[in-house]
Amino acid sequence: MLIAGAGMAGLVCAARARELGLAPALIEKGTRPGGSMLLSSCVIWRHREWDDFRADCPGGDEALQRLIWERLDDALAWLESLGAEPVWRDTENPRTTGRRYAPRALTELLARDVRLETPLPADAEPPLVLATGGYPVRLAQQRGLLLRANPWSDGAGLELARARGAELSSGLDEFYGRAMPAPPARIREEDYVRLAQLYGSEARVLTDDGRDITPPSLAWHENDLAQLIGPSAWYVVEHTNERIEAARAAGATVRQRDDGRLAVHVAAGVTHTIGGLRVDTRARVAGLEGIYAAGVDAGGVATGGYASGLAQALVLGLAAAEDLAAG
Ligand SMILES: Cc1cc2nc3c(=O)[nH]c(=O)nc-3n(C[C@H](O)[C@H](O)[C@H](O)COP(=O)(O)OP(=O)(O)OC[C@H]3O[C@@H](n4cnc5c(N)ncnc54)[C@H](O)[C@@H]3O)c2cc1C
């Protein structure tokens, strides 16, 4: 059994597979385990109410959403059974519930026998779990957007499965992302969380040629705004705030306008892709025998909105291991 990708989904799948008596080989293209999870805020969450999940992600696959929504609490308890210590026992958002972990400690707890700098071979045979983290690198390059993810997830899992006739999910053009300070700001991986320009609800949004594209309403997560702004836009606000000052210190363009307001140059940063391989509730890729996709290599969970990528990775990683162990 081969698992490709030692991010959240791959690490979880390997740990559960070992627990169930399997001997998985876990390969990782990058120079370290942890994937985008290591860079994340590491809040693993679900909507408190099922109807809110459906309303927030209306184009998503209902069966997968149901699986994640119903299994997440047990999955978090499983993580704790391995020794994972939450740093928060709940989210700070009344609409959601979950746990927050320290990403480095979680990675260290889960990462065992990872073969680093070993990319997924194109001729890999089943049983195979694809957990390569979707295609944020490729999507960012194609659209001229910033990358706000690990630098290795360029769609290898998707390509391998597609070449063998796999079915794809909805949402292939969509991403979860954040407005980030536009170049020439220098953004290091460790600043991905701190430099997110998350005050869109207070901003007018202008294009480079001054057209006002402020949407009439905004989702609480502002992911819709990240889709809208693309590679270059301006947030115009009355007053500065901590995030603007952090952006300014990183070299972002922040202008004082004639009307006294501030204009901050922003660009969308791609955190993960929302579309991917179509899977069933046992994480099996539709149309292929013995090939699974976990994490954001699986697609169509949050189409039309935003949901926790880490919850998707945790639940589908467990589902893949359990299905393989069941034979
Ligand atoms: C700044 C930031 C903040 C975030 N905050 C949150 C949050 O609070 N809550 C939340 O739910 N989500 C959050 N996310 C998103 C979350 O981190 C991802 O959705 C999640 O990590 C996806 O898990 P995954 O296992 O599918 O992918 P990843 O964790 O990215 O792992 C994929 C792994 O596959 C490896 N890989 C790629 N290609 C190959 C290949 N060819 N062969 C072998 N290995 C390969 C990669 O190197 C990587 O290690 C955040 C992300 C970022 C960057």
Short mmCIF file of C-alpha atoms and ligand atoms in Angstrom, two decimals:
data_model
loop_
_atom_site.label_atom_id
_atom_site.label_comp_id
_atom_site.label_asym_id
_atom_site.label_seq_id
_atom_site.Cartn_x
_atom_site.Cartn_y
_atom_site.Cartn_z
CA MET A 1 0.00 0.00 0.00
CA LEU A 2 1.48 3.31 -1.12
CA ILE A 3 0.41 6.70 0.21
CA ALA A 4 1.61 9.73 -1.75
CA GLY A 5 1.87 12.97 0.21
CA ALA A 6 2.79 13.42 3.86
CA GLY A 7 0.44 16.31 4.62
CA MET A 8 -2.62 16.06 6.80
CA ALA A 9 -4.45 13.39 4.79
CA GLY A 10 -1.42 11.20 4.07
CA LEU A 11 -0.11 11.30 7.65
CA VAL A 12 -3.53 10.47 9.08
CA CYS A 13 -4.10 7.68 6.57
CA ALA A 14 -0.70 6.14 7.36
CA ALA A 15 -1.23 6.33 11.12
CA ARG A 16 -4.67 4.73 10.92
CA ALA A 17 -3.47 2.06 8.47
CA ARG A 18 -0.65 1.09 10.85
CA GLU A 19 -3.09 0.97 13.73
CA LEU A 20 -5.22 -1.46 11.67
CA GLY A 21 -2.28 -3.75 10.97
CA LEU A 22 -1.27 -2.56 7.49
CA ALA A 23 2.27 -1.56 6.54
CA PRO A 24 1.92 1.52 4.34
CA ALA A 25 4.80 3.15 2.49
CA LEU A 26 4.48 6.92 2.79
CA ILE A 27 6.27 9.02 0.18
CA GLU A 28 6.62 12.79 0.11
CA LYS A 29 7.88 14.96 -2.71
CA GLY A 30 8.95 17.83 -0.46
CA THR A 31 11.88 18.25 1.87
CA ARG A 32 9.73 17.97 5.00
CA PRO A 33 6.50 16.32 6.13
CA GLY A 34 3.40 18.33 7.04
CA GLY A 35 2.34 19.80 3.68
CA SER A 36 0.18 22.89 3.91
CA MET A 37 -1.04 21.70 7.29
CA LEU A 38 2.32 22.72 8.77
CA LEU A 39 1.79 26.29 7.51
CA SER A 40 -1.82 26.51 8.59
CA SER A 41 -3.72 27.93 11.56
CA CYS A 42 -4.61 24.28 12.16
CA VAL A 43 -8.23 24.79 13.13
CA ILE A 44 -9.98 21.53 12.21
CA TRP A 45 -13.65 22.40 12.09
CA ARG A 46 -17.12 21.72 10.83
CA HIS A 47 -20.26 23.80 10.69
CA ARG A 48 -22.25 23.50 13.90
CA GLU A 49 -25.48 23.13 11.93
CA TRP A 50 -25.85 20.83 8.95
CA ASP A 51 -28.05 23.37 7.15
CA ASP A 52 -25.31 26.00 7.41
CA PHE A 53 -22.83 23.63 5.76
CA ARG A 54 -25.24 23.11 2.87
CA ALA A 55 -25.98 26.83 2.64
CA ASP A 56 -22.28 27.81 2.72
CA CYS A 57 -21.21 25.20 0.15
CA PRO A 58 -24.30 24.71 -2.00
CA GLY A 59 -22.54 23.08 -4.96
CA GLY A 60 -20.75 20.46 -2.86
CA ASP A 61 -21.36 16.71 -2.88
CA GLU A 62 -23.97 16.14 -0.21
CA ALA A 63 -22.86 12.61 0.69
CA LEU A 64 -19.25 13.71 1.29
CA GLN A 65 -20.38 16.72 3.26
CA ARG A 66 -22.57 14.47 5.39
CA LEU A 67 -19.64 12.08 6.00
CA ILE A 68 -17.33 14.88 7.16
CA TRP A 69 -19.98 16.57 9.23
CA GLU A 70 -20.98 13.33 10.98
CA ARG A 71 -17.50 11.83 11.46
CA LEU A 72 -15.43 14.84 12.43
CA ASP A 73 -16.04 14.73 16.18
CA ASP A 74 -15.02 11.06 16.36
CA ALA A 75 -12.05 11.76 14.14
CA LEU A 76 -10.88 14.52 16.49
CA ALA A 77 -11.29 12.12 19.41
CA TRP A 78 -9.13 9.61 17.49
CA LEU A 79 -6.42 12.26 17.05
CA GLU A 80 -6.51 12.88 20.77
CA SER A 81 -6.28 9.13 21.44
CA LEU A 82 -2.89 9.27 19.68
CA GLY A 83 -1.76 12.04 22.03
CA ALA A 84 -2.65 15.18 20.05
CA GLU A 85 -3.19 18.04 22.50
CA PRO A 86 -5.54 20.77 21.26
CA VAL A 87 -4.50 24.35 21.94
CA TRP A 88 -8.17 25.40 21.71
CA ARG A 89 -11.03 23.07 22.55
CA ASP A 90 -13.36 24.95 20.23
CA THR A 91 -13.27 27.47 17.42
CA GLU A 92 -13.83 31.18 18.06
CA ASN A 93 -16.63 31.27 15.49
CA PRO A 94 -20.20 30.64 16.74
CA ARG A 95 -21.10 29.13 13.35
CA THR A 96 -18.47 26.38 13.61
CA THR A 97 -17.09 23.84 16.04
CA GLY A 98 -13.79 21.99 16.16
CA ARG A 99 -10.31 22.04 17.66
CA ARG A 100 -7.14 23.97 17.06
CA TYR A 101 -3.76 22.24 17.24
CA ALA A 102 -0.18 23.41 17.07
CA PRO A 103 0.71 22.33 13.51
CA ARG A 104 4.34 21.46 14.21
CA ALA A 105 3.47 19.31 17.22
CA LEU A 106 0.74 17.56 15.22
CA THR A 107 3.11 16.90 12.33
CA GLU A 108 5.76 15.53 14.67
CA LEU A 109 3.22 13.29 16.35
CA LEU A 110 1.99 11.81 13.07
CA ALA A 111 5.08 11.76 10.85
CA ARG A 112 6.75 8.37 11.00
CA ASP A 113 8.83 6.58 8.33
CA VAL A 114 8.22 9.26 5.70
CA ARG A 115 10.38 8.91 2.59
CA LEU A 116 11.16 12.53 1.78
CA GLU A 117 12.05 13.92 -1.66
CA THR A 118 10.32 10.94 -3.27
CA PRO A 119 7.62 12.03 -5.73
CA LEU A 120 4.69 9.84 -6.70
CA PRO A 121 5.80 7.68 -9.67
CA ALA A 122 3.47 7.93 -12.68
CA ASP A 123 3.29 4.12 -12.90
CA ALA A 124 2.40 3.57 -9.21
CA GLU A 125 0.22 0.49 -8.77
CA PRO A 126 -2.83 0.08 -6.49
CA PRO A 127 -3.47 -0.07 -3.64
CA LEU A 128 -2.64 3.61 -3.76
CA VAL A 129 -3.80 6.61 -1.73
CA LEU A 130 -3.41 9.98 -3.43
CA ALA A 131 -2.90 12.68 -0.82
CA THR A 132 -0.79 15.19 -2.76
CA GLY A 133 -2.74 18.30 -1.74
CA GLY A 134 -4.56 19.21 -4.95
CA TYR A 135 -3.12 21.71 -7.45
CA PRO A 136 -2.71 25.12 -5.78
CA VAL A 137 0.73 25.60 -7.37
CA ARG A 138 -0.63 25.05 -10.86
CA LEU A 139 -3.79 27.11 -10.38
CA ALA A 140 -1.82 30.05 -8.97
CA GLN A 141 0.59 29.93 -11.92
CA GLN A 142 -2.20 29.67 -14.51
CA ARG A 143 -4.12 32.63 -13.11
CA GLY A 144 -1.20 34.83 -12.04
CA LEU A 145 -2.21 34.53 -8.38
CA LEU A 146 -0.03 34.23 -5.30
CA LEU A 147 0.62 30.85 -3.75
CA ARG A 148 -0.42 30.50 -0.12
CA ALA A 149 0.28 26.79 0.26
CA ASN A 150 3.19 24.35 0.30
CA PRO A 151 5.33 24.68 -2.86
CA TRP A 152 4.96 21.04 -4.01
CA SER A 153 1.23 20.49 -4.61
CA ASP A 154 1.05 20.86 -8.37
CA GLY A 155 -1.64 18.31 -9.22
CA ALA A 156 0.39 15.08 -9.44
CA GLY A 157 -2.34 12.96 -7.83
CA LEU A 158 -5.01 14.42 -10.08
CA GLU A 159 -2.91 13.88 -13.20
CA LEU A 160 -2.10 10.27 -12.39
CA ALA A 161 -5.73 9.41 -11.78
CA ARG A 162 -7.01 11.40 -14.73
CA ALA A 163 -4.61 9.61 -17.07
CA ARG A 164 -6.22 6.35 -15.90
CA GLY A 165 -9.77 7.52 -16.54
CA ALA A 166 -10.83 8.88 -13.14
CA GLU A 167 -13.88 11.07 -12.83
CA LEU A 168 -13.50 14.67 -11.71
CA SER A 169 -15.60 16.59 -9.20
CA SER A 170 -17.33 19.93 -9.43
CA GLY A 171 -15.54 23.16 -8.55
CA LEU A 172 -12.39 22.64 -10.62
CA ASP A 173 -11.92 26.40 -11.08
CA GLU A 174 -12.50 27.26 -7.45
CA PHE A 175 -10.01 27.73 -4.68
CA TYR A 176 -9.93 28.54 -1.02
CA GLY A 177 -7.78 31.58 -0.63
CA ARG A 178 -7.11 34.84 1.09
CA ALA A 179 -6.43 38.39 0.02
CA MET A 180 -2.71 38.90 0.58
CA PRO A 181 -0.45 41.93 0.17
CA ALA A 182 0.38 42.21 -3.54
CA PRO A 183 3.99 42.29 -4.78
CA PRO A 184 6.45 43.84 -4.12
CA ALA A 185 5.50 42.67 -0.61
CA ARG A 186 7.75 39.82 0.50
CA ILE A 187 5.70 37.00 1.95
CA ARG A 188 7.47 34.13 3.68
CA GLU A 189 5.63 30.87 4.38
CA GLU A 190 5.61 31.59 8.10
CA ASP A 191 3.73 34.85 7.37
CA TYR A 192 0.85 33.29 5.43
CA VAL A 193 -1.51 33.50 8.41
CA ARG A 194 -0.41 36.86 9.82
CA LEU A 195 -0.41 38.71 6.49
CA ALA A 196 -3.90 37.65 5.33
CA GLN A 197 -5.82 40.85 4.64
CA LEU A 198 -8.97 39.77 6.42
CA TYR A 199 -10.99 42.96 6.76
CA GLY A 200 -12.84 42.84 3.46
CA SER A 201 -16.16 43.56 5.16
CA GLU A 202 -14.87 47.07 6.01
CA ALA A 203 -13.35 47.77 2.61
CA ARG A 204 -14.44 49.13 -0.73
CA VAL A 205 -12.86 46.98 -3.41
CA LEU A 206 -11.46 48.67 -6.50
CA THR A 207 -9.83 47.34 -9.65
CA ASP A 208 -6.49 48.74 -10.80
CA ASP A 209 -8.30 51.22 -13.06
CA GLY A 210 -10.48 52.45 -10.19
CA ARG A 211 -13.70 50.55 -10.89
CA ASP A 212 -15.65 49.79 -7.71
CA ILE A 213 -16.34 46.03 -7.56
CA THR A 214 -17.39 45.85 -3.92
CA PRO A 215 -19.90 42.99 -3.72
CA PRO A 216 -23.33 43.79 -2.21
CA SER A 217 -22.76 41.19 0.49
CA LEU A 218 -19.88 39.07 1.66
CA ALA A 219 -19.59 35.59 3.18
CA TRP A 220 -18.23 35.45 6.75
CA HIS A 221 -15.08 33.67 5.54
CA GLU A 222 -14.35 36.20 2.75
CA ASN A 223 -13.40 33.37 0.41
CA ASP A 224 -15.79 34.84 -2.15
CA LEU A 225 -13.76 38.04 -2.08
CA ALA A 226 -10.52 36.15 -2.68
CA GLN A 227 -12.10 34.65 -5.83
CA LEU A 228 -13.22 38.09 -6.95
CA ILE A 229 -10.02 40.13 -6.56
CA GLY A 230 -7.77 37.91 -8.69
CA PRO A 231 -4.14 38.95 -9.22
CA SER A 232 -4.56 42.65 -8.39
CA ALA A 233 -7.07 44.88 -6.59
CA TRP A 234 -7.22 47.61 -3.96
CA TYR A 235 -8.89 47.54 -0.56
CA VAL A 236 -9.90 51.09 0.41
CA VAL A 237 -10.53 51.63 4.12
CA GLU A 238 -11.10 54.50 6.54
CA HIS A 239 -8.48 53.49 9.08
CA THR A 240 -5.43 51.34 9.32
CA ASN A 241 -5.32 48.11 11.34
CA GLU A 242 -2.77 45.51 12.44
CA ARG A 243 -2.98 43.53 9.22
CA ILE A 244 -2.43 46.62 7.08
CA GLU A 245 0.56 47.61 9.17
CA ALA A 246 1.97 44.09 8.85
CA ALA A 247 1.49 44.31 5.08
CA ARG A 248 3.18 47.69 4.97
CA ALA A 249 6.13 46.35 6.97
CA ALA A 250 6.42 43.47 4.47
CA GLY A 251 6.79 46.01 1.65
CA ALA A 252 3.20 46.19 0.36
CA THR A 253 1.93 49.29 -1.41
CA VAL A 254 -0.30 51.25 0.96
CA ARG A 255 -1.35 54.68 -0.33
CA GLN A 256 -2.95 57.63 1.39
CA ARG A 257 -5.72 58.84 -0.95
CA ASP A 258 -6.83 62.43 -1.52
CA ASP A 259 -10.06 61.67 0.37
CA GLY A 260 -8.02 60.65 3.43
CA ARG A 261 -8.72 56.95 3.08
CA LEU A 262 -6.07 54.25 2.74
CA ALA A 263 -5.69 52.04 -0.33
CA VAL A 264 -3.96 48.69 0.15
CA HIS A 265 -2.77 46.74 -2.88
CA VAL A 266 -3.89 43.11 -2.59
CA ALA A 267 -3.81 39.90 -4.61
CA ALA A 268 -5.53 36.58 -4.08
CA GLY A 269 -3.34 33.83 -2.60
CA VAL A 270 -4.36 30.23 -3.37
CA THR A 271 -4.43 28.05 -0.25
CA HIS A 272 -6.04 24.93 -1.66
CA THR A 273 -8.08 23.89 -4.64
CA ILE A 274 -11.74 23.01 -4.18
CA GLY A 275 -12.22 20.76 -7.20
CA GLY A 276 -10.38 17.47 -7.67
CA LEU A 277 -11.05 13.76 -8.02
CA ARG A 278 -14.57 12.49 -7.52
CA VAL A 279 -14.59 10.06 -4.57
CA ASP A 280 -17.25 8.14 -2.70
CA THR A 281 -17.70 8.11 1.07
CA ARG A 282 -15.00 5.43 1.36
CA ALA A 283 -12.54 7.79 -0.41
CA ARG A 284 -12.44 5.53 -3.49
CA VAL A 285 -11.81 7.40 -6.72
CA ALA A 286 -14.79 7.04 -9.05
CA GLY A 287 -13.92 4.96 -12.08
CA LEU A 288 -10.71 3.40 -10.72
CA GLU A 289 -10.02 0.17 -8.86
CA GLY A 290 -7.87 0.28 -5.72
CA ILE A 291 -7.09 4.01 -5.93
CA TYR A 292 -8.17 6.39 -3.20
CA ALA A 293 -7.97 10.16 -2.86
CA ALA A 294 -7.87 11.87 0.51
CA GLY A 295 -7.58 15.48 1.56
CA VAL A 296 -7.89 18.07 -1.14
CA ASP A 297 -6.87 15.63 -3.89
CA ALA A 298 -10.54 14.69 -3.49
CA GLY A 299 -12.78 17.45 -4.77
CA GLY A 300 -16.26 18.81 -4.68
CA VAL A 301 -16.78 19.01 -0.91
CA ALA A 302 -16.88 22.79 -0.54
CA THR A 303 -17.97 23.80 -4.05
CA GLY A 304 -19.50 27.24 -4.09
CA GLY A 305 -18.10 28.20 -0.70
CA TYR A 306 -15.63 27.27 1.97
CA ALA A 307 -15.21 24.47 4.51
CA SER A 308 -12.30 23.11 6.52
CA GLY A 309 -9.65 21.49 4.30
CA LEU A 310 -8.13 19.89 7.38
CA ALA A 311 -11.44 18.27 8.34
CA GLN A 312 -11.73 16.89 4.80
CA ALA A 313 -8.16 15.56 5.03
CA LEU A 314 -8.67 14.01 8.46
CA VAL A 315 -11.97 12.27 7.69
CA LEU A 316 -11.06 11.06 4.19
CA GLY A 317 -7.60 9.94 5.36
CA LEU A 318 -9.29 7.75 7.98
CA ALA A 319 -11.91 6.52 5.50
CA ALA A 320 -9.25 5.41 2.99
CA ALA A 321 -7.22 3.53 5.61
CA GLU A 322 -10.30 1.83 7.01
CA ASP A 323 -11.55 0.73 3.60
CA LEU A 324 -8.15 -0.68 2.71
CA ALA A 325 -7.92 -2.52 6.01
CA ALA A 326 -11.39 -3.98 5.51
CA GLY A 327 -10.06 -5.53 2.28
C1 LIG B 1 -1.74 29.65 5.81
C2 LIG B 1 -2.75 28.54 5.82
C3 LIG B 1 -3.74 28.51 6.79
C4 LIG B 1 -4.69 27.48 6.79
N1 LIG B 1 -5.56 27.40 7.83
C5 LIG B 1 -6.44 26.37 7.86
C6 LIG B 1 -7.29 26.18 8.99
O1 LIG B 1 -7.19 26.85 10.03
N2 LIG B 1 -8.22 25.18 8.93
C7 LIG B 1 -8.34 24.35 7.85
O2 LIG B 1 -9.18 23.47 7.85
N3 LIG B 1 -7.48 24.46 6.80
C8 LIG B 1 -6.54 25.43 6.80
N4 LIG B 1 -5.66 25.53 5.76
C9 LIG B 1 -5.78 24.56 4.63
C10 LIG B 1 -5.19 23.20 5.01
O3 LIG B 1 -3.86 23.36 5.42
C11 LIG B 1 -5.27 22.26 3.80
O4 LIG B 1 -6.59 22.22 3.33
C12 LIG B 1 -4.85 20.85 4.20
O5 LIG B 1 -3.51 20.86 4.64
C13 LIG B 1 -5.05 19.88 3.06
O6 LIG B 1 -4.54 18.63 3.46
P1 LIG B 1 -3.91 17.63 2.39
O7 LIG B 1 -3.35 16.48 3.13
O8 LIG B 1 -4.90 17.39 1.33
O9 LIG B 1 -2.73 18.50 1.73
P2 LIG B 1 -1.36 18.97 2.37
O10 LIG B 1 -1.47 19.09 3.84
O11 LIG B 1 -0.93 20.20 1.63
O12 LIG B 1 -0.36 17.80 2.00
C14 LIG B 1 -0.09 17.42 0.67
C15 LIG B 1 1.32 16.81 0.65
O13 LIG B 1 1.55 16.17 -0.60
C16 LIG B 1 2.88 16.43 -1.00
N5 LIG B 1 3.02 16.21 -2.44
C17 LIG B 1 2.67 17.02 -3.46
N6 LIG B 1 2.94 16.46 -4.63
C18 LIG B 1 3.48 15.25 -4.37
C19 LIG B 1 3.96 14.20 -5.18
N7 LIG B 1 3.98 14.28 -6.52
N8 LIG B 1 4.45 13.08 -4.58
C20 LIG B 1 4.47 12.98 -3.21
N9 LIG B 1 4.03 13.96 -2.40
C21 LIG B 1 3.53 15.07 -2.98
C22 LIG B 1 3.08 17.86 -0.58
O14 LIG B 1 4.45 18.19 -0.53
C23 LIG B 1 2.41 17.86 0.80
O15 LIG B 1 3.31 17.48 1.81
C24 LIG B 1 -4.67 26.50 5.76
C25 LIG B 1 -3.64 26.50 4.83
C26 LIG B 1 -2.68 27.51 4.85
C27 LIG B 1 -1.55 27.45 3.85
#
